[in-house]
Coordinates of C-alpha atoms and ligand atoms in Angstrom, one line a residue:
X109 CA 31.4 20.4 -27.4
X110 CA 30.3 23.1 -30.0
X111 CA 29.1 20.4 -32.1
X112 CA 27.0 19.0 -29.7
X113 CA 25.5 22.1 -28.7
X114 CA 24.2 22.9 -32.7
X115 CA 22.9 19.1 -32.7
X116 CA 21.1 18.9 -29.6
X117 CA 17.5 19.6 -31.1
X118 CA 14.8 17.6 -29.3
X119 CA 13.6 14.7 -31.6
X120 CA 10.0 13.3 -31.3
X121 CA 10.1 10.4 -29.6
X122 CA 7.6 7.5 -30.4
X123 CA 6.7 4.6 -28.9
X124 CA 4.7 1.9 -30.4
X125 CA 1.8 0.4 -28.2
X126 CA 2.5 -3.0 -28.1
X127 CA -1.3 -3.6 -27.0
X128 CA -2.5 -2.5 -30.5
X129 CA 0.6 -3.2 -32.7
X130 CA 3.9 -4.1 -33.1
X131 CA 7.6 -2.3 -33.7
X132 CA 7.2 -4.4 -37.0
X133 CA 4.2 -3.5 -38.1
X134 CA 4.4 0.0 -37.8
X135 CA 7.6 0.5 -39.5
X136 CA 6.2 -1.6 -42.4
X137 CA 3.0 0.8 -42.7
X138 CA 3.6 4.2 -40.7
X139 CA 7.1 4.0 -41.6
X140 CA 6.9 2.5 -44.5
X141 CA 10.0 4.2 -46.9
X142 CA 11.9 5.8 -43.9
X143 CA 15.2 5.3 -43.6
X144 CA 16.7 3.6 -40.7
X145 CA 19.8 5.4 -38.8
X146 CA 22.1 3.6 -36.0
X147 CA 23.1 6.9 -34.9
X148 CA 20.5 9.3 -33.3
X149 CA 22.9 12.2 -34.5
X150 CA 21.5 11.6 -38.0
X151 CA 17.9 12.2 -36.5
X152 CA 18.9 15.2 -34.8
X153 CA 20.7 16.7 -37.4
X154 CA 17.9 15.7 -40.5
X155 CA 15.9 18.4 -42.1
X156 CA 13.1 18.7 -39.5
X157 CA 10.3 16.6 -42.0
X158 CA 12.9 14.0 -43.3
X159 CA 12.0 10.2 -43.3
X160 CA 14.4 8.8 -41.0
X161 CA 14.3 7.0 -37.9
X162 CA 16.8 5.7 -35.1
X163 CA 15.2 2.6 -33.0
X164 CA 16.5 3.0 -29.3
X165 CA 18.9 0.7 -28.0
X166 CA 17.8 1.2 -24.0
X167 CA 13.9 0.9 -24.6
X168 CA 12.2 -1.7 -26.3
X169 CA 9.6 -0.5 -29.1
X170 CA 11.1 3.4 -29.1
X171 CA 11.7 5.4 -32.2
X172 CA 13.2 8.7 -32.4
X173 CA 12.2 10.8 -35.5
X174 CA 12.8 14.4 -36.5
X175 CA 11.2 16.8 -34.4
X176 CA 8.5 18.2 -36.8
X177 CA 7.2 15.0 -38.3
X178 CA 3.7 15.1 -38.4
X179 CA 2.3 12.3 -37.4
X180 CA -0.3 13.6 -35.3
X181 CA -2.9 13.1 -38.5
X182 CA -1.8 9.6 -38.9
X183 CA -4.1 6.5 -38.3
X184 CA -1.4 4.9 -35.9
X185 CA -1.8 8.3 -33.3
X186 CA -5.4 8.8 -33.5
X187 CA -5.6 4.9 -33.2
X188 CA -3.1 4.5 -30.0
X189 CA -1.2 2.2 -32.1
X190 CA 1.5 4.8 -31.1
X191 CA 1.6 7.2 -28.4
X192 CA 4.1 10.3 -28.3
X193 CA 6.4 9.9 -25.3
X194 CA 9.9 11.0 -24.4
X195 CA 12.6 8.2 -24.3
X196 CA 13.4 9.6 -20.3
X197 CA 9.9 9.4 -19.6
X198 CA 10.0 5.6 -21.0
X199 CA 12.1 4.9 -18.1
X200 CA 10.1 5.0 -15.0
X201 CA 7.7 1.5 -16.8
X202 CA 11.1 0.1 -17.9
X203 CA 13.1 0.3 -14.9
X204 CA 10.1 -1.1 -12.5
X205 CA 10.1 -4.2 -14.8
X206 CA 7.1 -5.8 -13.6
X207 CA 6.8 -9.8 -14.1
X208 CA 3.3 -11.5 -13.2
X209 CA 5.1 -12.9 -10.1
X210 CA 4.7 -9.2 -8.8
X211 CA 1.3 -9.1 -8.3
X212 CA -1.1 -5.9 -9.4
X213 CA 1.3 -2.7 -10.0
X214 CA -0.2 0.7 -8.4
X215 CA 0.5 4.0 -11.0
X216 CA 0.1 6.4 -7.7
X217 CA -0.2 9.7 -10.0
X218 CA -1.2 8.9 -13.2
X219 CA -2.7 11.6 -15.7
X220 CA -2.3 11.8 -18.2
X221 CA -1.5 8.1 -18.6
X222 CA 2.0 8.3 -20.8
X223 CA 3.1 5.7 -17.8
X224 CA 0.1 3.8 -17.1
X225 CA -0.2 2.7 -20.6
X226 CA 3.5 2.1 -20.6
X227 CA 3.3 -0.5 -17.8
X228 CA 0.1 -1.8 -19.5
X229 CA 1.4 -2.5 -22.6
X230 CA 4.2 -4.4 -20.9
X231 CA 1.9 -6.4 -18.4
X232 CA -0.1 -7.4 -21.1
X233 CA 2.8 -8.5 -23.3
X234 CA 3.8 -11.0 -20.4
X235 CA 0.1 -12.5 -19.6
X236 CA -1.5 -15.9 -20.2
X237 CA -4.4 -17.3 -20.6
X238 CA -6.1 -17.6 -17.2
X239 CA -3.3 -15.1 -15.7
X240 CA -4.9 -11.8 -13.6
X241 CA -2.7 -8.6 -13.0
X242 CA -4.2 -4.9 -13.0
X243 CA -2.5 -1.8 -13.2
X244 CA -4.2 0.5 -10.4
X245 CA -4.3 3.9 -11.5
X246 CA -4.7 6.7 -9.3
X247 CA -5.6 10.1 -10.1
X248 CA -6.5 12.9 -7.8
X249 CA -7.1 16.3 -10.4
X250 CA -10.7 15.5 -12.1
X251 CA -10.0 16.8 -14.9
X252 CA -6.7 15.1 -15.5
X253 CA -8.9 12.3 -14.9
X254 CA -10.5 12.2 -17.6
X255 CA -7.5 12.9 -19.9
X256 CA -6.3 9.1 -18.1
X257 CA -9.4 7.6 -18.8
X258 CA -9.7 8.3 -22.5
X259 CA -5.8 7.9 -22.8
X260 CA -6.5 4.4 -21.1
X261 CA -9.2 4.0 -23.8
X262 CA -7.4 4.9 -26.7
X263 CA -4.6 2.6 -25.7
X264 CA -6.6 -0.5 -25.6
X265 CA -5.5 -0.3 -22.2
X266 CA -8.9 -1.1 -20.4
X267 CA -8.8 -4.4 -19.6
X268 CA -5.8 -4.6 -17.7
X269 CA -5.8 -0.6 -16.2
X270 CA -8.8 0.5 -13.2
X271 CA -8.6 3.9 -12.9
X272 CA -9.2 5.0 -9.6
X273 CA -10.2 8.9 -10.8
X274 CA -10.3 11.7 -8.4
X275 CA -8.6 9.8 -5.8
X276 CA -5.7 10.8 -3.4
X277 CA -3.1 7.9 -3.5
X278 CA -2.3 9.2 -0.1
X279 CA -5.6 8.8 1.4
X280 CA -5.4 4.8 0.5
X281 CA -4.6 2.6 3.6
X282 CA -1.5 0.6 2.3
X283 CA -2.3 -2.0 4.8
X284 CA -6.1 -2.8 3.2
X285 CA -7.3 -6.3 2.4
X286 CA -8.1 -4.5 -1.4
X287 CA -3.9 -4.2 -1.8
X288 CA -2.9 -7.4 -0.4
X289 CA -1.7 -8.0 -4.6
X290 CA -0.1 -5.4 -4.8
X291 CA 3.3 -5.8 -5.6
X292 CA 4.5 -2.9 -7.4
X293 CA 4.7 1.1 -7.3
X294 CA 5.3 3.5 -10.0
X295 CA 5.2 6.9 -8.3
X296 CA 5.8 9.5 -10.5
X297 CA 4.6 12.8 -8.7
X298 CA 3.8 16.3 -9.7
X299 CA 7.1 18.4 -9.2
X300 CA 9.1 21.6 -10.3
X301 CA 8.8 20.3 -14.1
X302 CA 12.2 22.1 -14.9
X303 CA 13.7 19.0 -16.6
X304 CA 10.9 19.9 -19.3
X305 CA 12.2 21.0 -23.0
X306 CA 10.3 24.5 -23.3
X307 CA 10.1 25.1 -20.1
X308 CA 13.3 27.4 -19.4
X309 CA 11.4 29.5 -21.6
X310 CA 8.0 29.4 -20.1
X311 CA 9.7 30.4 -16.3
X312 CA 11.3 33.0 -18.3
X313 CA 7.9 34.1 -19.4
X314 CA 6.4 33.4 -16.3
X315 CA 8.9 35.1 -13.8
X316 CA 6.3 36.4 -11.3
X317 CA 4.4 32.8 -10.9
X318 CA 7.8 31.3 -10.3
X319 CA 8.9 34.2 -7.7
X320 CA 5.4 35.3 -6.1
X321 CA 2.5 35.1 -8.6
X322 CA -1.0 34.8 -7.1
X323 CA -3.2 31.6 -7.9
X324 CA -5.1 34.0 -10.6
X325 CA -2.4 35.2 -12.0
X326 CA -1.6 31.7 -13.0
X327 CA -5.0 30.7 -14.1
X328 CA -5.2 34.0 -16.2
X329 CA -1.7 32.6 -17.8
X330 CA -3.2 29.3 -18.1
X331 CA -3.6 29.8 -22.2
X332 CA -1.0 31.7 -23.0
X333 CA 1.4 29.2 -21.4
X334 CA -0.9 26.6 -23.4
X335 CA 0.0 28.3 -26.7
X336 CA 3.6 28.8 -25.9
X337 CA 4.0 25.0 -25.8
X338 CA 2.5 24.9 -29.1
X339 CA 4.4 27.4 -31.0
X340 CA 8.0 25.9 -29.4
X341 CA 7.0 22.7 -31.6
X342 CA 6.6 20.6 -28.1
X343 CA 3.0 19.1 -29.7
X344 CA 1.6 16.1 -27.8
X345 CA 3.3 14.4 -24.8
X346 CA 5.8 17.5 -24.5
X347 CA 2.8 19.8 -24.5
X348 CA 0.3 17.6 -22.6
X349 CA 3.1 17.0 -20.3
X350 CA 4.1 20.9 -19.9
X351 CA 0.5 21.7 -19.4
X352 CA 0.1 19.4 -16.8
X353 CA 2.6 20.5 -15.1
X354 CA 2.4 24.3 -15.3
X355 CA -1.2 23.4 -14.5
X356 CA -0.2 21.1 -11.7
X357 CA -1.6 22.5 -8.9
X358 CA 1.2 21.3 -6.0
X359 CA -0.4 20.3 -3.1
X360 CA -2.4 22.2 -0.7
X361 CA 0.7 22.2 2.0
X362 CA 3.1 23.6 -0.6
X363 CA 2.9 27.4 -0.9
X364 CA 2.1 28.3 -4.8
X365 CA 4.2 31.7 -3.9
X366 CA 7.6 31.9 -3.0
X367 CA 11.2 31.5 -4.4
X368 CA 11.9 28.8 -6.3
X369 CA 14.5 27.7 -2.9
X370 CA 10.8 27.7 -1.6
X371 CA 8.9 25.6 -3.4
X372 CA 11.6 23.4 -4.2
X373 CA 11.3 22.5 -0.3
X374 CA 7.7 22.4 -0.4
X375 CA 7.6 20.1 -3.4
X376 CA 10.7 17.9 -1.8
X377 CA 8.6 17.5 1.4
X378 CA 5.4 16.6 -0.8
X379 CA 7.6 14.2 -2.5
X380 CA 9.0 12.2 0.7
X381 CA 5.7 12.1 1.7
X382 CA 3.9 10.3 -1.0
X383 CA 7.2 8.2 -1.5
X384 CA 7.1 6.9 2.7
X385 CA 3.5 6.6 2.2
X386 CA 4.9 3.7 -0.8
X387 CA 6.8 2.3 1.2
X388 CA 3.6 1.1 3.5
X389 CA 2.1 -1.2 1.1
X390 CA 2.2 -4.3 2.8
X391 CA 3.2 -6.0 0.1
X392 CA 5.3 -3.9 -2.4
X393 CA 8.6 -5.1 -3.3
X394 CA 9.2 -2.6 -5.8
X395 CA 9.3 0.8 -6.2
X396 CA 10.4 3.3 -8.7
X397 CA 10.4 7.0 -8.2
X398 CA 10.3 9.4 -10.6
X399 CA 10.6 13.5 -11.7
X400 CA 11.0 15.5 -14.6
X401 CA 12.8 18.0 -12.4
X402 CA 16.3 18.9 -12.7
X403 CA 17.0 19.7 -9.2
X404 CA 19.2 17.3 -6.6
X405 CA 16.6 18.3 -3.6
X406 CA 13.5 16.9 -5.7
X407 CA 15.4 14.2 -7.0
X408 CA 18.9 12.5 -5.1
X409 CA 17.9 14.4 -1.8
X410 CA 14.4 12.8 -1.6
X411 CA 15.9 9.4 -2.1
X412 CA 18.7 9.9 0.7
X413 CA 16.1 10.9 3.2
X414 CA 13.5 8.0 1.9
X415 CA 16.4 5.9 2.6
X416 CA 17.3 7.3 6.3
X417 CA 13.1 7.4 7.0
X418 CA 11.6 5.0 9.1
X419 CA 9.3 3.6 6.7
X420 CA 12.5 2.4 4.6
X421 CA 14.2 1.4 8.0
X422 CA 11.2 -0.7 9.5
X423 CA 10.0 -1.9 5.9
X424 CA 13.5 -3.1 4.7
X425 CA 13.5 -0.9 1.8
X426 CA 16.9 -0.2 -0.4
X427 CA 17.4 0.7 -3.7
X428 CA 17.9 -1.0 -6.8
X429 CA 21.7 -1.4 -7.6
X430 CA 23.0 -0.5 -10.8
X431 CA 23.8 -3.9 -11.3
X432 CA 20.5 -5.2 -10.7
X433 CA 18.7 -3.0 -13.0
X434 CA 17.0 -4.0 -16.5
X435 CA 19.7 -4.1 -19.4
X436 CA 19.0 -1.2 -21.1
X437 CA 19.2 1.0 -18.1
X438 CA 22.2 -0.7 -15.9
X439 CA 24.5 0.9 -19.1
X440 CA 22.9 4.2 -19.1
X441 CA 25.4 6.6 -17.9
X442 CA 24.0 9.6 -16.6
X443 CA 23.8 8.5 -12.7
X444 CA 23.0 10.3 -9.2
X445 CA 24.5 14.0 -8.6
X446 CA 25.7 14.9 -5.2
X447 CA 25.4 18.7 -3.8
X448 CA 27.3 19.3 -0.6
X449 CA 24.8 20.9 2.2
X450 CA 21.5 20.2 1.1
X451 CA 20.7 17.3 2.4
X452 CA 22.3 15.4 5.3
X453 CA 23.9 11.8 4.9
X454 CA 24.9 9.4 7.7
X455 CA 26.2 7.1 5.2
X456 CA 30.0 6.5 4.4
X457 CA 31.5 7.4 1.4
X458 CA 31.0 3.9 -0.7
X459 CA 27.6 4.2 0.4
X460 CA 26.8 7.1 -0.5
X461 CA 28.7 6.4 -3.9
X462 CA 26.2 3.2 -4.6
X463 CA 23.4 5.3 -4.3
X464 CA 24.1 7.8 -6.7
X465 CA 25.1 4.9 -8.8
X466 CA 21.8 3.3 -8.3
X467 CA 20.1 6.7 -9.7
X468 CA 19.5 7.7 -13.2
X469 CA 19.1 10.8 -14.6
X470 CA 18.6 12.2 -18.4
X471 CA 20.2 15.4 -19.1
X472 CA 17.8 17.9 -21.8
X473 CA 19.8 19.6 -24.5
X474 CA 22.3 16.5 -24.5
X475 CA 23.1 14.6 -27.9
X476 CA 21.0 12.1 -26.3
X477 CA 17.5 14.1 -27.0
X478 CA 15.7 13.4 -23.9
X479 CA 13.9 15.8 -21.7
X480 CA 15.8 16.4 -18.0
X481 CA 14.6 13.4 -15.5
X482 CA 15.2 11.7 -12.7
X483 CA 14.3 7.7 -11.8
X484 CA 15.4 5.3 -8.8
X485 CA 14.0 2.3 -8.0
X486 CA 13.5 0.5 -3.9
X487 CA 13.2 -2.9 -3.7
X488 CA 12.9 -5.2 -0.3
X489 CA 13.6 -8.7 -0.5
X490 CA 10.6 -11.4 0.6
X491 CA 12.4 -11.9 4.0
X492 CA 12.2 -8.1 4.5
X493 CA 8.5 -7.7 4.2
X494 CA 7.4 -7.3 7.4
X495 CA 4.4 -9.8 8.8
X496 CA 2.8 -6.4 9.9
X497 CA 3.8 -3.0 9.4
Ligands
SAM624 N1 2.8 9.7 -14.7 C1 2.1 10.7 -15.5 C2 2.5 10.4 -17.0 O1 3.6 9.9 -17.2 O2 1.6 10.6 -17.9 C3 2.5 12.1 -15.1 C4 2.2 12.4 -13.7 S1 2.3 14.1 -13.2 C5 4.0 14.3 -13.0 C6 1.7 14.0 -11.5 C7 0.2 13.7 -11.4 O3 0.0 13.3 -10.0 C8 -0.7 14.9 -11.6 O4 -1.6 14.6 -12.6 C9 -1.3 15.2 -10.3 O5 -2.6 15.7 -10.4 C10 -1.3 13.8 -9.6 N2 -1.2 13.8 -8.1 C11 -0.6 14.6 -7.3 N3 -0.8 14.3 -6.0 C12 -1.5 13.2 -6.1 C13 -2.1 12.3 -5.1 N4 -1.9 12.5 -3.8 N5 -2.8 11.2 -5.4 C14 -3.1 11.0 -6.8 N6 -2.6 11.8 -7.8 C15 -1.8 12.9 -7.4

C-alpha cells in the first residue's frame, strides 16, 4: 500500500509515569492546547512540530505525538513525569500483567530501565497500604548500571525497584530462599537489535562489525554510531535504546565476528539459555520474553525449543494463549511467524498454530509506528510448580 509506505514515519511515543502523574494531568498541562486524534494516521502524517496527539487504544497511559516534538526541555521529561518509550517496547510490562497475588517480579536484564519503571509504575498503581512487592532488577554492564539507577531515580521508582547492579541474572540460584517471592519474570535480553528504527541504516554503515569487525573496530565506531542515532531524529529511548544495543556487548560465548547466520545462532543460544534458566525459579508462574529483533531464530524459534526444553517439560511451563492475554494485546494482530527448516518442531500442526498465536510481534515501518519486536509470555499453573525442581 503506497499510502502506507509515505505515512509510515516513526512518531514519538510517550508514556506518562503513573508514579509521578497522571494521563489527565499531563494532557491538561504538557498537552495543554493539543489536539486530540482517534486515528494515529493524523499523527503520522502532521507537520513534524504540530500539537496533536493519538492516546493508544492497546496500552494504558500511551501517547503518540509527531516525531520532532520537543519535549525533551519540558518539566514533565526532565521530571520523569513522562518517560519516552516505544508503544512495542510497552508491551513486554503489559503483557506480564503483574497483580500483588504474584509475588516480587524479577526484570532479568534491565538497563536502561524503559521496562523496570514500566512494571513499577504498574505495581505501584495496584498496592495498598501495608502491601509489599519489589521489582528486582538485574543488571550485569556497569555502566548500564548506572543509566538504571538514575532512570530508577528519576522515575520515582525507588521504593518499589532494588537494583541488583553489575549482576549476572544467570549466576542467581533460582532455587534460593532470597526468591522464594518471586513470582514473575520479565526477561528482555540483549539481541540482534534489528527490529530498531535507524538501525538498517547503522548495519548499513557498520557492514564490517556486522560481517567480521574486530572488538576495536567497534569501540572506535562507538561515537559515530552515537551521533548517527542523533541526527536520524531517534533522540531518547530510540537512541538510548540503539546505543545500548550497538554497545551491547553479547555475551562472552557468542563470537562478536562472524555472519550475521552466526551471530544470530550465537545470540539464539544465549537467549534459550537465560530463558531455561527462567524457567528454574521455584516459584515463577509467569514469564514474558522479549526482543527487539526481527528475526524468527531470536524470536519464534527460541520459544519452540524453550517449549521442547526440559526445564519447560519438568517445570510445567506453556505459554500464554491468545485468549488469555491482557485486553489490549489478545486483539493485536501481528502474531508468531513460522520459517520452514530453522528450527525443529515435534508438535502437530494445531499446535504449532496456537503457538504462533500466542506470540506477538510489531512490525517497524508499519502504519502502526512501532519499532520491530517480539513478546511471548509462559505461564504454569499452581499445580504445575513443582515441590522441588
Ligand atoms: N529491558 C531494557 C529496557 O527496556 O530498558 C533493555 C534491556 S537490553 C535489550 C539487554 C540488557 O541485558 C543489556 O543492558 C545487557 O547488559 C543486559 N544483560 C545481558 N546479559 C545479562 C545477564 N546475564 N544478566 C543481567 N543482565 C544482562
Amino acid at each position: 500500500d503506497g499510502a502506507v509506505q509515505k505515512i509510515s514515519r516513526h512518531p514519538r511515543w510517550v508514556r506518562v509515569n503513573t508514579i509521578k502523574s497522571t494521563l489527565d494531568q499531563q494532557l491538561s498541562t504538557t498537552f495543554k492546547g493539543f489536539r486530540e486524534t482517534d486515528n494515529l494516521k493524523d499523527v503520522l502524517l502532521a507537520a513534524k512540530r504540530s500539537k496533536i496527539y493519538y492516546k493508544d487504544p492497546n496500552i494504558p497511559n500511551l501517547l503518540a505525538l509527531p516525531s520532532r516534538i520537543d519535549l525533551s526541555r519540558s518539566p514533565a521529561y526532565t521530571s520523569g513525569q513522562i518517560i519516552f518509550q516505544d508503544k512495542a517496547s510497552c508491551f513486554p510490562a503489559y503483557l506480564l500483567d503483574p497483580v500483588p497475588g504474584d509475588g516480587d517480579v524479577i526484570d532479568a536484564t534491565a538497563a536502561p530501565g524503559n521496562k523496570t519503571t514500566h512494571l513499577a509504575a504498574i505495581v505501584s498503581s495496584q498496592l495498598r497500604t501495608g502491601q509489599k512487592q519489589k521489582v528486582i532488577a538485574f543488571e550485569r554492564d556497569k555502566g548500564r548500571t548506572v543509566t538504571l539507577q538514575k532512570m530508577v531515580k528519576l522515575a520515582s521508582a525507588n521504593s518499589v525497584v532494588q537494583v541488583k547492579g553489575s549482576s549476572d541474572f544467570l549466576a542467581t540460584t533460582p532455587g534460593s530462599g532470597e526468591f522464594a517471592n518471586v513470582g514473575a519474570i520479565l526477561l528482555d535480553p540483549s539481541c540482534s537489535g534489528t527490529g530498531i528504527v535507524g538501525r538498517d541504516d547503522a548495519i548499513k554503515m557498520h557492514l564490517p562489525e556486522v560481517q567480521g569487525g574486530t572488538k576495536s573496530s567497534q569501540k572506535l565506531d562507538k561515537s559515530k554510531k552515537r551521533k548517527r542515532g542523533d541526527e536520524a531524529g531517534n533522540t531518547s529511548e530510540a537512541t538510548a535504546t540503539l546505543n545500548l544495543h550497538l554497545d551491547d556487548s553479547t555475551p562472552e560465548e557468542t563470537p562478536i565476528e562472524g555472519k550475521l547466520s552466526e551471530r544470530l545462532a550465537a545470540l539464539s543460544k544465549f537467549q534459550l539459555h537465560i530463558l531455561n534458566h527462567a524457567m528454574r525459579f521455584a516459584n515463577a508462574r509467569k514469564i514474558t520474553y522479549s526482543t527487539c529483533s526481527i528475526h524468527f531464530e531470536e524470536n519464534e524459534g527460541v520459544v519452540f525449543q524453550a517449549l521442547a526444553s526440559s526445564a519447560a517439560k519438568q517445570g510445567g511451563w506453556r505459554v500464554l494463549a491468545r485468549e488469555e492475554q491482557v485486553d489490549g494485546l489478545k486483539n493485536w494482530h501481528r502474531r508468531g511467524i513460522w520459517e520452514d527448516e530453522k528450527v525443529s518442531c515435534d508438535l502437530d500442526e494445531g499446535s504449532k498454530r496456537e503457538v504462533l498465536n500466542a506470540c506477538i510481534r510489531c512490525d517497524k515501518d508499519t502504519e502502526e509506528g512501532t519499532m520491530g519486536f517480539f513478546v511471548a509470555a509462559f505461564v504454569r499453573d499452581a499445580e504445575n510448580v513443582p515441590a522441588q525442581l
